[in-house]
Short mmCIF file of C-alpha atoms and ligand atoms in Angstrom, two decimals:
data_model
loop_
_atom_site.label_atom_id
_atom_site.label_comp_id
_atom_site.label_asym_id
_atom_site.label_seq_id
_atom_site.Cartn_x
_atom_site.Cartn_y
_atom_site.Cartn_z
CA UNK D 10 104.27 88.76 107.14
CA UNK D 11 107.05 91.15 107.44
CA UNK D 12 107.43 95.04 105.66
CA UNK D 13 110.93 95.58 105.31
CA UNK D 14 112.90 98.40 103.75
CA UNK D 15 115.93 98.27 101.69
CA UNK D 16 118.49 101.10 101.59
CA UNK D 17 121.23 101.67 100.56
CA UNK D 18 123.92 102.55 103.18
CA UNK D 19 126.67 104.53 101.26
CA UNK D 20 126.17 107.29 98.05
CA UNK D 21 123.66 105.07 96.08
CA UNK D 22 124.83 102.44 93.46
CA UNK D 23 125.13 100.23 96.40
CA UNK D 24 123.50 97.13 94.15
CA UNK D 25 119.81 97.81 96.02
CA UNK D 26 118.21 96.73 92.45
CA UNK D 27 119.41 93.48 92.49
CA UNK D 28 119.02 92.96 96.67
CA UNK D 29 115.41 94.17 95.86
CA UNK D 30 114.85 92.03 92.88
CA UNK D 31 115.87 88.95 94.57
CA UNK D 32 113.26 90.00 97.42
CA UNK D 33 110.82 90.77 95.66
CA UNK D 34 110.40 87.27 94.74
CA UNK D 35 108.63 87.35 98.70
CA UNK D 36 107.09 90.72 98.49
CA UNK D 37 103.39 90.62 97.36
CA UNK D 38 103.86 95.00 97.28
CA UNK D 39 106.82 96.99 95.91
CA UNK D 40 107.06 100.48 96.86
CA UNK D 41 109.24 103.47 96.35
CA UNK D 42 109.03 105.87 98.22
CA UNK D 43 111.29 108.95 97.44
CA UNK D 44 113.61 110.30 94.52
CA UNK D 45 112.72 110.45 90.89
CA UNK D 46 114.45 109.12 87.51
CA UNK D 47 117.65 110.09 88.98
CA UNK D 48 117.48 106.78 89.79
CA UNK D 49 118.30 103.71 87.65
CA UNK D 50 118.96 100.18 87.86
CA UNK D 51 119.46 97.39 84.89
CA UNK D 52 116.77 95.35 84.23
CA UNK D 53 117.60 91.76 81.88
CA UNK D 54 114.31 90.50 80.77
CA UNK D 55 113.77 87.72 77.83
CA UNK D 56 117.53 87.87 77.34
CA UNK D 57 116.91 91.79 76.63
CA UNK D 58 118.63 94.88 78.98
CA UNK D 59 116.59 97.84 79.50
CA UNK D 60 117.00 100.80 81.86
CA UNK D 61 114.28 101.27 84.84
CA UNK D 62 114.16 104.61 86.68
CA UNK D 63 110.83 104.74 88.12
CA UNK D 64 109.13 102.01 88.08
CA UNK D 65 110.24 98.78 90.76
CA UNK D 66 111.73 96.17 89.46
CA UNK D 67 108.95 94.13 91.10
CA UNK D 68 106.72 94.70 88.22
CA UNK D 69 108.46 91.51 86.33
CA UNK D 70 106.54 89.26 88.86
CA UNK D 71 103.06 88.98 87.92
CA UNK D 72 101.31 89.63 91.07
CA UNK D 73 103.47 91.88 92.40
CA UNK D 74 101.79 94.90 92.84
CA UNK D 75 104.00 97.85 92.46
CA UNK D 76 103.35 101.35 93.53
CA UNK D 77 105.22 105.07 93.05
CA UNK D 78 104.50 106.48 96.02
CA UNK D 79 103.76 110.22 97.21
CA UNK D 80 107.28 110.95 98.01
CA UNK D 81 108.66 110.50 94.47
CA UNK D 82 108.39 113.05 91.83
CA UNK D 83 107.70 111.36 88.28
CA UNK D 84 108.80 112.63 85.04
CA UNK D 85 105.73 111.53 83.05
CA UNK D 86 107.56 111.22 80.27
CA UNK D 87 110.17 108.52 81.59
CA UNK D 88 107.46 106.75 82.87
CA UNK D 89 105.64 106.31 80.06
CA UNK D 90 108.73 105.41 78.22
CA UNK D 91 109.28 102.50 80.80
CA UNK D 92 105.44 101.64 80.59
CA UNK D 93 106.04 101.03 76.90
CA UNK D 94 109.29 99.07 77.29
CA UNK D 95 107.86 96.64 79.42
CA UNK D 96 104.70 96.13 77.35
CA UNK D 97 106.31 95.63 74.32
CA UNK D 98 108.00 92.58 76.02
CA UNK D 99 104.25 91.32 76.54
CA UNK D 100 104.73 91.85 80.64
CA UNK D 101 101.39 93.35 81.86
CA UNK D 102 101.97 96.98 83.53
CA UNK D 103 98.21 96.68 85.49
CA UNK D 104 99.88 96.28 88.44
CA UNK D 105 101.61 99.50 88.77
CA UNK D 106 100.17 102.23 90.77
CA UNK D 107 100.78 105.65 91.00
CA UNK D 108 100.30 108.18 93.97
CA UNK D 109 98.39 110.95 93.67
CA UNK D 110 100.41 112.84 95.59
CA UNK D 111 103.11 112.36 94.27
CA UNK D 112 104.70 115.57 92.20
CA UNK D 113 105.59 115.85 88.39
CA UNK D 114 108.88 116.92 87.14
CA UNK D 115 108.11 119.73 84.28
CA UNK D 116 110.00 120.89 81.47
CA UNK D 117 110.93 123.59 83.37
CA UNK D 118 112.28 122.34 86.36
CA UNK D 119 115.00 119.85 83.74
CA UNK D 120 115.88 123.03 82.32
CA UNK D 121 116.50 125.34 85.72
CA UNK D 122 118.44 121.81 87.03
CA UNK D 123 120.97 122.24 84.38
CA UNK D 124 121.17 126.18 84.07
CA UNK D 125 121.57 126.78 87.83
CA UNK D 126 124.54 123.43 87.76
CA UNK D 127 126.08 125.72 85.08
CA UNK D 128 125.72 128.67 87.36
CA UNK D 129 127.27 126.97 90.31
CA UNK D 130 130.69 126.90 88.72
CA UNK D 131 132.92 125.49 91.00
CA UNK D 132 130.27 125.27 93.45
CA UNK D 133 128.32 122.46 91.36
CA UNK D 134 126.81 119.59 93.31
CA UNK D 135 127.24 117.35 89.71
CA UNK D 136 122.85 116.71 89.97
CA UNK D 137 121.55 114.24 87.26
CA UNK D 138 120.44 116.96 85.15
CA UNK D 139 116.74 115.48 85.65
CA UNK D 140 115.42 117.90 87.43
CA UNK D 141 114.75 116.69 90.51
CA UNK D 142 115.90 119.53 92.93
CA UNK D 143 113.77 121.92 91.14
CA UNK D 144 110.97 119.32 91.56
CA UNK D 145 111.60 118.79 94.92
CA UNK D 146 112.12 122.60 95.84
CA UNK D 147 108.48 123.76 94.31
CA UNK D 148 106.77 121.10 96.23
CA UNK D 149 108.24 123.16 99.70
CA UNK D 150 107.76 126.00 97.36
CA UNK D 151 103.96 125.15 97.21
CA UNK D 152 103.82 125.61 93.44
CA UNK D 153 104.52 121.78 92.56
CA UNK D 154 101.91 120.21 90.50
CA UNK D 155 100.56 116.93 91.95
CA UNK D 156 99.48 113.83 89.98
CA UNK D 157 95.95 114.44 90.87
CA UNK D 158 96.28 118.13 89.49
CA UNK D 159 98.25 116.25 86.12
CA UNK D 160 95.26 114.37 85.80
CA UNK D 161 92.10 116.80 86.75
CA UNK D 162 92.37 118.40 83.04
CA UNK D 163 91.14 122.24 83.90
CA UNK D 164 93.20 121.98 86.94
CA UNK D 165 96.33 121.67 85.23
CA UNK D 166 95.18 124.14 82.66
CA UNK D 167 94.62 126.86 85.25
CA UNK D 168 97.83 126.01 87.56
CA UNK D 169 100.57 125.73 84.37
CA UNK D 170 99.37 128.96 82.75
CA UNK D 171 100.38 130.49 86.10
CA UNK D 172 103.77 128.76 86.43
CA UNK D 173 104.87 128.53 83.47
CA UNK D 174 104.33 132.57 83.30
CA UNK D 175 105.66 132.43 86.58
CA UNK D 176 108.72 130.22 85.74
CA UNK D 177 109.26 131.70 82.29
CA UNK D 178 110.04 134.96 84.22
CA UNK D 179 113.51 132.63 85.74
CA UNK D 180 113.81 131.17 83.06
CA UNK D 181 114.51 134.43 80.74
CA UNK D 182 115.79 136.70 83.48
CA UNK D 183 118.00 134.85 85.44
CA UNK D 184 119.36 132.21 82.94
CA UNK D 185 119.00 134.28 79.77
CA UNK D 186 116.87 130.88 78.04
CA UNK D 187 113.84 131.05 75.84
CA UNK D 188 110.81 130.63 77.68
CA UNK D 189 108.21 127.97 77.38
CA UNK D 190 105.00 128.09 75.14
CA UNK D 191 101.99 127.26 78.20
CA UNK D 192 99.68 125.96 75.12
CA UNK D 193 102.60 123.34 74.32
CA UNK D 194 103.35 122.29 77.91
CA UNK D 195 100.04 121.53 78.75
CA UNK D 196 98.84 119.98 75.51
CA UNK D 197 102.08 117.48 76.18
CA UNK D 198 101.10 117.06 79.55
CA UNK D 199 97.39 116.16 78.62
CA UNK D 200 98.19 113.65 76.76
CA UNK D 201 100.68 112.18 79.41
CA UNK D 202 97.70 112.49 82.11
CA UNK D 203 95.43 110.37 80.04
CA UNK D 204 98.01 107.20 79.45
CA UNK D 205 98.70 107.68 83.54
CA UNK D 206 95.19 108.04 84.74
CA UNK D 207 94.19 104.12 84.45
CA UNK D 208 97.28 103.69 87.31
CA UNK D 209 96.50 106.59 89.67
CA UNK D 210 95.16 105.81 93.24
CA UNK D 211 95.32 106.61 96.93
CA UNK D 212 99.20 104.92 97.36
CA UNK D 213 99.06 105.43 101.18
CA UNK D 214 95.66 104.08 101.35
CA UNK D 215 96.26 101.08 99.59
CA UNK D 216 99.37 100.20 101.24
CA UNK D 217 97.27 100.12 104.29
CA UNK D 218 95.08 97.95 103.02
CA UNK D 219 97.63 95.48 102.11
CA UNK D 220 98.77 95.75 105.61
CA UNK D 221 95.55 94.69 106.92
CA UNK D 222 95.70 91.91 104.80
CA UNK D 223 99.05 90.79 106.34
CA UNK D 224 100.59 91.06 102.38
CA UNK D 225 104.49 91.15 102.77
CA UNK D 226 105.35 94.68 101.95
CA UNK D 227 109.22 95.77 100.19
CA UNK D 228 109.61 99.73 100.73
CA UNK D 229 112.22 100.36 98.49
CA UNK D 230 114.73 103.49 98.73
CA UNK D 231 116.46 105.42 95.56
CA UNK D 232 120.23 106.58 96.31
CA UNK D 233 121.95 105.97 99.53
CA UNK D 234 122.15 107.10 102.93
CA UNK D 235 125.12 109.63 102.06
CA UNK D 236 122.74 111.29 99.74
CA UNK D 237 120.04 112.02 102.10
CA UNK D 238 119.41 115.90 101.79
CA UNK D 239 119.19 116.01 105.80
CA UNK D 240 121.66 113.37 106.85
CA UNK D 241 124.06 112.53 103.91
CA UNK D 242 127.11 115.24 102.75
CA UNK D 243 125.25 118.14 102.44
CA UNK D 244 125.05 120.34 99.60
CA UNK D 245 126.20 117.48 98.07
CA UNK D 246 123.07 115.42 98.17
CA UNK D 247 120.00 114.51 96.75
CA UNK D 248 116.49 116.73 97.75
CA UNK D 249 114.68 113.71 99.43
CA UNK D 250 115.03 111.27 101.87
CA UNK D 251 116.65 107.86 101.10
CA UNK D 252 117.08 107.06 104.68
CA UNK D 253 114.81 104.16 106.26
CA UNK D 254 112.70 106.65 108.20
CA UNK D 255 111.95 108.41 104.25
CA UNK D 256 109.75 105.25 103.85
CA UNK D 257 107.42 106.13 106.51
CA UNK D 258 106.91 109.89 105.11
CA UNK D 259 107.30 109.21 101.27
CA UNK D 260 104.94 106.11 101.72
CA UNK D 261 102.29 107.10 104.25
CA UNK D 262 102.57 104.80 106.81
CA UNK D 263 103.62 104.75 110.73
CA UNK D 264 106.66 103.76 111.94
CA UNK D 265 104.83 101.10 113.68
CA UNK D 266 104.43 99.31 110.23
CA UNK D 267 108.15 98.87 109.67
CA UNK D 268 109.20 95.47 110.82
CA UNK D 269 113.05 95.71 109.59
CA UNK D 270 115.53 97.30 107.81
CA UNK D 271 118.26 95.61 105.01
CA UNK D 272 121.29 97.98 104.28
CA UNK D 273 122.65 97.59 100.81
CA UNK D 274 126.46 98.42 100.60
CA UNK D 275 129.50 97.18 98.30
CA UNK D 276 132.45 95.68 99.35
CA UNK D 277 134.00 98.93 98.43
CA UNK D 278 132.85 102.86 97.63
CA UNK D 279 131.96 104.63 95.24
CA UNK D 280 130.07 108.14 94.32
CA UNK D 281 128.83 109.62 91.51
CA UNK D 282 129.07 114.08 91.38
CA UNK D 283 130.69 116.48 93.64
CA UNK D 284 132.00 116.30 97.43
CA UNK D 285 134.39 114.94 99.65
CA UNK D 286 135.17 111.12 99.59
CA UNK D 287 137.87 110.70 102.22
CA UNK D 288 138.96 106.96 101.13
CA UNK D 289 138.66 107.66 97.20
CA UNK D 290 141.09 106.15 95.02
CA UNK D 291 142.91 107.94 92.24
CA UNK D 292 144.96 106.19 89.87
CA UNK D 293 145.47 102.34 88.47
CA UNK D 294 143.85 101.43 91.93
CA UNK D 295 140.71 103.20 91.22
CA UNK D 296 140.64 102.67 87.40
CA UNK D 297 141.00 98.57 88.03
CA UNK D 298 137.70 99.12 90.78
CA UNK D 299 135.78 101.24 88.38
CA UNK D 300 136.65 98.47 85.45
CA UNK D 301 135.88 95.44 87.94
CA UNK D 302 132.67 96.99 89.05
CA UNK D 303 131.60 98.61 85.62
CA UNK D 304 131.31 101.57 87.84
CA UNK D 305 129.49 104.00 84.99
CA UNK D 306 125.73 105.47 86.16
CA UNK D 307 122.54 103.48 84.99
CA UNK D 308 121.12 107.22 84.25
CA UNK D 309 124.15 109.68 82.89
CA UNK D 310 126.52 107.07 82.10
CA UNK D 311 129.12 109.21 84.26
CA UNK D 312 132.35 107.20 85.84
CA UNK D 313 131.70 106.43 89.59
CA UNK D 314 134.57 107.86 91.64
CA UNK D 315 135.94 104.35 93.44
CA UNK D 316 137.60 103.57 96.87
CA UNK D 317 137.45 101.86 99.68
CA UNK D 318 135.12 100.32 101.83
CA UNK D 319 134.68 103.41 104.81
CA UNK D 320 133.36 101.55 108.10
CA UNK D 321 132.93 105.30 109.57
CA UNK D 322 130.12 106.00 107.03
CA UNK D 323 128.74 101.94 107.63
CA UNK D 324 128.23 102.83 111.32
CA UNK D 325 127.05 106.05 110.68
CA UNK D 326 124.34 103.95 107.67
CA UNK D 327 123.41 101.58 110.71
CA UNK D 328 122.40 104.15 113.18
CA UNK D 329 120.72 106.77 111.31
CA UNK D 330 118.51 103.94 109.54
CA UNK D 331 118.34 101.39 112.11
CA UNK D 332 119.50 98.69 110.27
CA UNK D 333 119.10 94.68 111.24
CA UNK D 334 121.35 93.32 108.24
CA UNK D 335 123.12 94.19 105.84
CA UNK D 336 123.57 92.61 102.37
CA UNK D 337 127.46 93.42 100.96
CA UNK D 338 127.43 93.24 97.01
CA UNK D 339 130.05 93.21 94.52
CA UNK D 340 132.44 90.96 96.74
CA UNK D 341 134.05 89.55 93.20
CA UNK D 342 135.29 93.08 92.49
CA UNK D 343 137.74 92.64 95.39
CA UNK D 344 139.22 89.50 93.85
CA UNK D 345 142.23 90.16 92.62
CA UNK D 346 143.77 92.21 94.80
CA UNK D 347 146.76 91.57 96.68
CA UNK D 348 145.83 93.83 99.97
CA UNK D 349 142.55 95.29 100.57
CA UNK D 350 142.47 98.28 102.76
CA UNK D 351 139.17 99.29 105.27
CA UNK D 352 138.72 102.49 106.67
CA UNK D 353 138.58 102.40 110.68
CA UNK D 354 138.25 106.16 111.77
CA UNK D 355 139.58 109.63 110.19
CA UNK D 356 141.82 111.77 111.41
CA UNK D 357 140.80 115.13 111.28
CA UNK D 358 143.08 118.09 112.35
CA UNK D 359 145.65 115.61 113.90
CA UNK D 360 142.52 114.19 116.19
CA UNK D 361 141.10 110.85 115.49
CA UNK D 362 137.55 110.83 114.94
CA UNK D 363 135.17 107.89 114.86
CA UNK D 364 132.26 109.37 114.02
CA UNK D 365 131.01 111.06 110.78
CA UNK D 366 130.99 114.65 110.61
CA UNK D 367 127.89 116.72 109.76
CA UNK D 368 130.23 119.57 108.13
CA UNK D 369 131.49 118.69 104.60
CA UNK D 370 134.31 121.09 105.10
CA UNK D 371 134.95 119.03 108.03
CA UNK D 372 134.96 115.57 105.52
CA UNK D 373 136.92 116.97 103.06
CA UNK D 374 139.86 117.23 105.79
CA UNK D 375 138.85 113.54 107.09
CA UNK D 376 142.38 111.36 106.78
CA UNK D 377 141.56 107.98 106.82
CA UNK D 378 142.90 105.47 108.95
CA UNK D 379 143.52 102.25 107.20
CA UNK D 380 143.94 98.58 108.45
CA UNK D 381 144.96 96.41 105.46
CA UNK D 382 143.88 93.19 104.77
CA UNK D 383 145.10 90.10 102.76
CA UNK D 384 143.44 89.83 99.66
CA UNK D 385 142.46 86.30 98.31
CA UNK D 386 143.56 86.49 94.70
CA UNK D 387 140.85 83.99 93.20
CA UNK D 388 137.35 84.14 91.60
CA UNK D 389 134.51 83.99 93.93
CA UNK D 390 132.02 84.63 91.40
CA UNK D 391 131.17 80.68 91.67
CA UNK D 392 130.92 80.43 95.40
CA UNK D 393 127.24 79.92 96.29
CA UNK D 394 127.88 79.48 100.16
CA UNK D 395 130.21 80.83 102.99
CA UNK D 396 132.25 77.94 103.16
CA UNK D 397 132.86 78.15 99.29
CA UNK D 398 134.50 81.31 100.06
CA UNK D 399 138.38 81.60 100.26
CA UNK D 400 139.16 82.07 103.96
CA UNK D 401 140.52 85.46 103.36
CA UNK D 402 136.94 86.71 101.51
CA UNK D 403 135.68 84.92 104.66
CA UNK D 404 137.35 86.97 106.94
CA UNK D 405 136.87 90.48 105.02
CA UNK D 406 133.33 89.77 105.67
CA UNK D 407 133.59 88.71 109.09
CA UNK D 408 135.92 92.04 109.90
CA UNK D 409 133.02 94.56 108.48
CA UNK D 410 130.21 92.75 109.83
CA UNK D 411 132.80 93.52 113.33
CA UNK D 412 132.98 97.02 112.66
CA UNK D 413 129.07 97.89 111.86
CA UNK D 414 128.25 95.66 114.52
CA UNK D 415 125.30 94.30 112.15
CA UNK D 416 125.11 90.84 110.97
CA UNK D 417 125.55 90.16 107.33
CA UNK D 418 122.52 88.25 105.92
CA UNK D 419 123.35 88.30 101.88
CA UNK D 420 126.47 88.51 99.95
CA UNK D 421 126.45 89.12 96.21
CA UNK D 422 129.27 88.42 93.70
CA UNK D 423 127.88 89.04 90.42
CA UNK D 424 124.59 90.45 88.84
CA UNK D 425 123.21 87.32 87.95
CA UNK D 426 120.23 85.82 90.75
CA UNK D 427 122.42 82.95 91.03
CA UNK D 428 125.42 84.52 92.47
CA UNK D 429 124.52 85.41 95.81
CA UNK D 430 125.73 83.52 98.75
CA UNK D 431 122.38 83.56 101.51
CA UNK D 432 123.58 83.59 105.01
CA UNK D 433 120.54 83.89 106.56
CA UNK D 434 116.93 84.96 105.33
CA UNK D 435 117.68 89.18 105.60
CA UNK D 436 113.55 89.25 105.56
CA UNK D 437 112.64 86.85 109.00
CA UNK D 438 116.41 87.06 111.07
CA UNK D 439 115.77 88.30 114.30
CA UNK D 440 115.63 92.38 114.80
CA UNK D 441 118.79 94.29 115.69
CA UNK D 442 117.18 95.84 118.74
CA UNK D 443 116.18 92.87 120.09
CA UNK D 444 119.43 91.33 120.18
CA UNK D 445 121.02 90.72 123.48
CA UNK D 446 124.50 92.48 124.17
CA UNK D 447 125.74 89.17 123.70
CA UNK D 448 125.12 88.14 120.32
CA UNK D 449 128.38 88.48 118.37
CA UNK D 450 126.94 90.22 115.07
CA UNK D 451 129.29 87.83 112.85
CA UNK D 452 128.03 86.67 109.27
CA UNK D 453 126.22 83.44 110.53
P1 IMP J 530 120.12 114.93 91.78
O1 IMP J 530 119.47 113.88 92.58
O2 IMP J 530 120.03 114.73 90.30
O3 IMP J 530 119.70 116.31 92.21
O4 IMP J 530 121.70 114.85 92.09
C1 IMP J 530 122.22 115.18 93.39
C2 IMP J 530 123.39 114.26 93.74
O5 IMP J 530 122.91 112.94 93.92
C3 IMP J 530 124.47 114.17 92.65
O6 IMP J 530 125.74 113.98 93.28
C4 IMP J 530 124.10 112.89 91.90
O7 IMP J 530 125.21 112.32 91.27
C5 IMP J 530 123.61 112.04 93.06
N1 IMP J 530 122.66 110.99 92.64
C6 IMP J 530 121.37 111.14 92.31
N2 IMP J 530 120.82 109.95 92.01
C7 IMP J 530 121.78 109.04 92.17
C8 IMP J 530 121.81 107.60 92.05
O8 IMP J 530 120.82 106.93 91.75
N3 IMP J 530 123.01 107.02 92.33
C9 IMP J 530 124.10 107.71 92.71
N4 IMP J 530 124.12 109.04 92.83
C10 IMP J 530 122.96 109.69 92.58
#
């Protein structure tokens, strides 16, 4: 028995979907525990590719039990939209559950998302549009609407005519929109509460339980570690908490639970929206990266901003979420390039600095300091174990497994399940922590 959470350890798009899929074969729970259909990873089922925001891929295995937990926000009606896509491929969806607690995205709060981005002006943080922040900022606010209000049908009745009137009010003031009919909103939202209602339960609660039981448990994070709204590259971030400890809070369970932590990141970087990226790469560089990796969103289609792998922001990954191992993805991407260049440190102000900085003014001034390595100039999309590997691949590995200090216990190069090299099993390898100071955190 082990409950392990995956995250992903630079600005999201780290390949966590496929890490997780390939897990989940061992998980007998799925659960996410933060962020909402900002989110997105590609799902290829029955030789047919759909898009999943919400719901864990985990829900392909038939006794995986899957569960939204209280520290997402769901957009009913993306959920429902998944719920049906997966049905209509005759995969049963009776093993998805769905916090009570968790909040619900409104019309309103898409709307506001977008308006206040257009405000922003040169200050935009380049959000998803899915209104997430303004999810996120009435549940502080204490006006969010919970799945158990969504689904308590006089409840919801008495709480939307309030904020809606209440919103409405921003909505026409403030961003000079029409405002929202209540009688609509919550006829809509009705309807959405009675195709939800056969999956809603106590997520925390049952969690527990399948701890009792000694079930293998896969906490599963949305976005990166970069993204974090306390720890990534503030404003520039999402409004929850990707970071390992997230999974305690957004799932409802102790720290005590947690057995181990796998940190998704690619061979190289990339980010999606606004903010400083010290090691970003602009030109035929960045375009052949973004064309390798088919760097375009899973939920806005937008062009990933590419670069290279940054071994400031990988320590920075293994210490604020305690990670054991890390699983590198998108190795292949690398494999045609002559050099391949990995950030050591920055050099801020004409100091060298080793450690990330908290200030993003700070970041945008970071200067990276390269060491370049031979590339290896040959496919390793077939490779299927480390010695497969051209000793150059071999040795980019070995070098960023040096830097984060963390051994490497998966390497992916490609999206199918068969192209991933296993070093060792990233669910049962021994814990970080417990490793003496002499274990040399290589690959193997
Ligand atoms: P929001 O989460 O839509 O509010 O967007 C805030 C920031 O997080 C923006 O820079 C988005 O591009 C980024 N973001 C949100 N979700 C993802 C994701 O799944 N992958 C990568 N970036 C994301």
């Amino acid at each position: 028995m082990a409950n392990v959470v995956v995250i992903g350890a630079q600005w999201g798009d780290e390949g966590k979907g496929k890490v997780t899929d390939l897990l989940s074969r061992s998980a007998d729970v799925v659960v996410r525990y933060q962020g909402g259909v900002n989110a997105g990873h590609t799902v290829v089922v029955k030789g047919q590719t759909f898009k999943l925001h919400l719901i864990p891929s985990g829900i392909l295995y038939p006794d995986t039990k899957c569960i939204i937990g209280s520290g997402t926000v769901i957009d009913p009606a993306v959920l429902i939209e998944e719920l049906d896509q997966i049905e209509a491929l005759g995969i049963s969806t009776k093993n998805l559950l769905i916090s009570e607690t968790a909040h619900v995205t409104m019309p309103y709060h898409r709307l506001i998302d977008k308006a206040s981005e257009e405000r922003r002006g040169n200050q935009k943080i380049g959000t998803t549009g899915r209104g997430i922040g303004p999810t996120y900022a009435d549940k502080s606010e204490r006006t969010g609407i919970r799945v158990l209000d969504l689904i308590e049908k006089e409840a919801l009745q008495q709480q939307l005519n309030w904020t809606i009137n209440y919103k409405n009010v921003i909505l026409e003031k403030l961003y000079n929109l029409p405002p929202l009919d209540p009688t609509v909103v919550i006829e809509q939202y009705q309807a959405y509460a009675e195709r939800l209602r056969p999956h809603v339960v106590d997520s925390s609660l049952k969690i527990y339980e399948a701890i009792e039981e000694k079930r293998n448990i896969l906490f599963e994070g949305a976005q990166g570690t970069l993204l974090d709204l306390d720890h990534g590259t503030y404003p520039y971030v999402t409004s929850s908490n990707p970071v390992a400890g997230g999974a305690c809070v957004g799932a409802g369970v102790g720290p005590t639970m947690i057995d181990r932590v796998i940190g998704v990141a690619k061979a190289y970087t990339t980010r999606v929206g606004e903010g400083p990226f010290p090691t970003e790469l602009e030109g035929t560089l960045g375009e052949l990266l973004c064309a390798r990796g088919a760097e375009f969103g899973t939920t806005t289609g937008r062009r990933r901003r590419c670069g290279w792998f940054d071994s400031v922001i990988g320590r920075y990954a293994v210490r604020i979420n305690g990670i054991d191992c890390l699983a590198i993805t998108k190795l292949d991407v690398l494999d045609t390039l002559e050099e391949i260049k990995v950030c050591l440190a920055y050099e801020i102000d004409g100091e060298r600095c080793d450690h990330f900085p908290s200030s993003s003014r700070k970041f945008s001034r970071c200067l990276p300091i390269y060491k370049t390595l031979p590339g290896w100039q040959q496919s390793t999309s077939e490779c299927r174990t480390l010695e497969d590997l051209p000793s150059q691949a071999l040795d980019y590995l070995k070098f960023l497994a040096e830097l984060m200090a963390v051994p490497i216990a998966l390497v992916s190069l490609g999206a199918s399940r068969e192209q991933t090299i296993i070093v060792e099993d990233p669910i049962h390898g021994p814990k970080r922590a417990l490793l003496d100071s002499n274990h040399v955190p290589l690959i193997s």
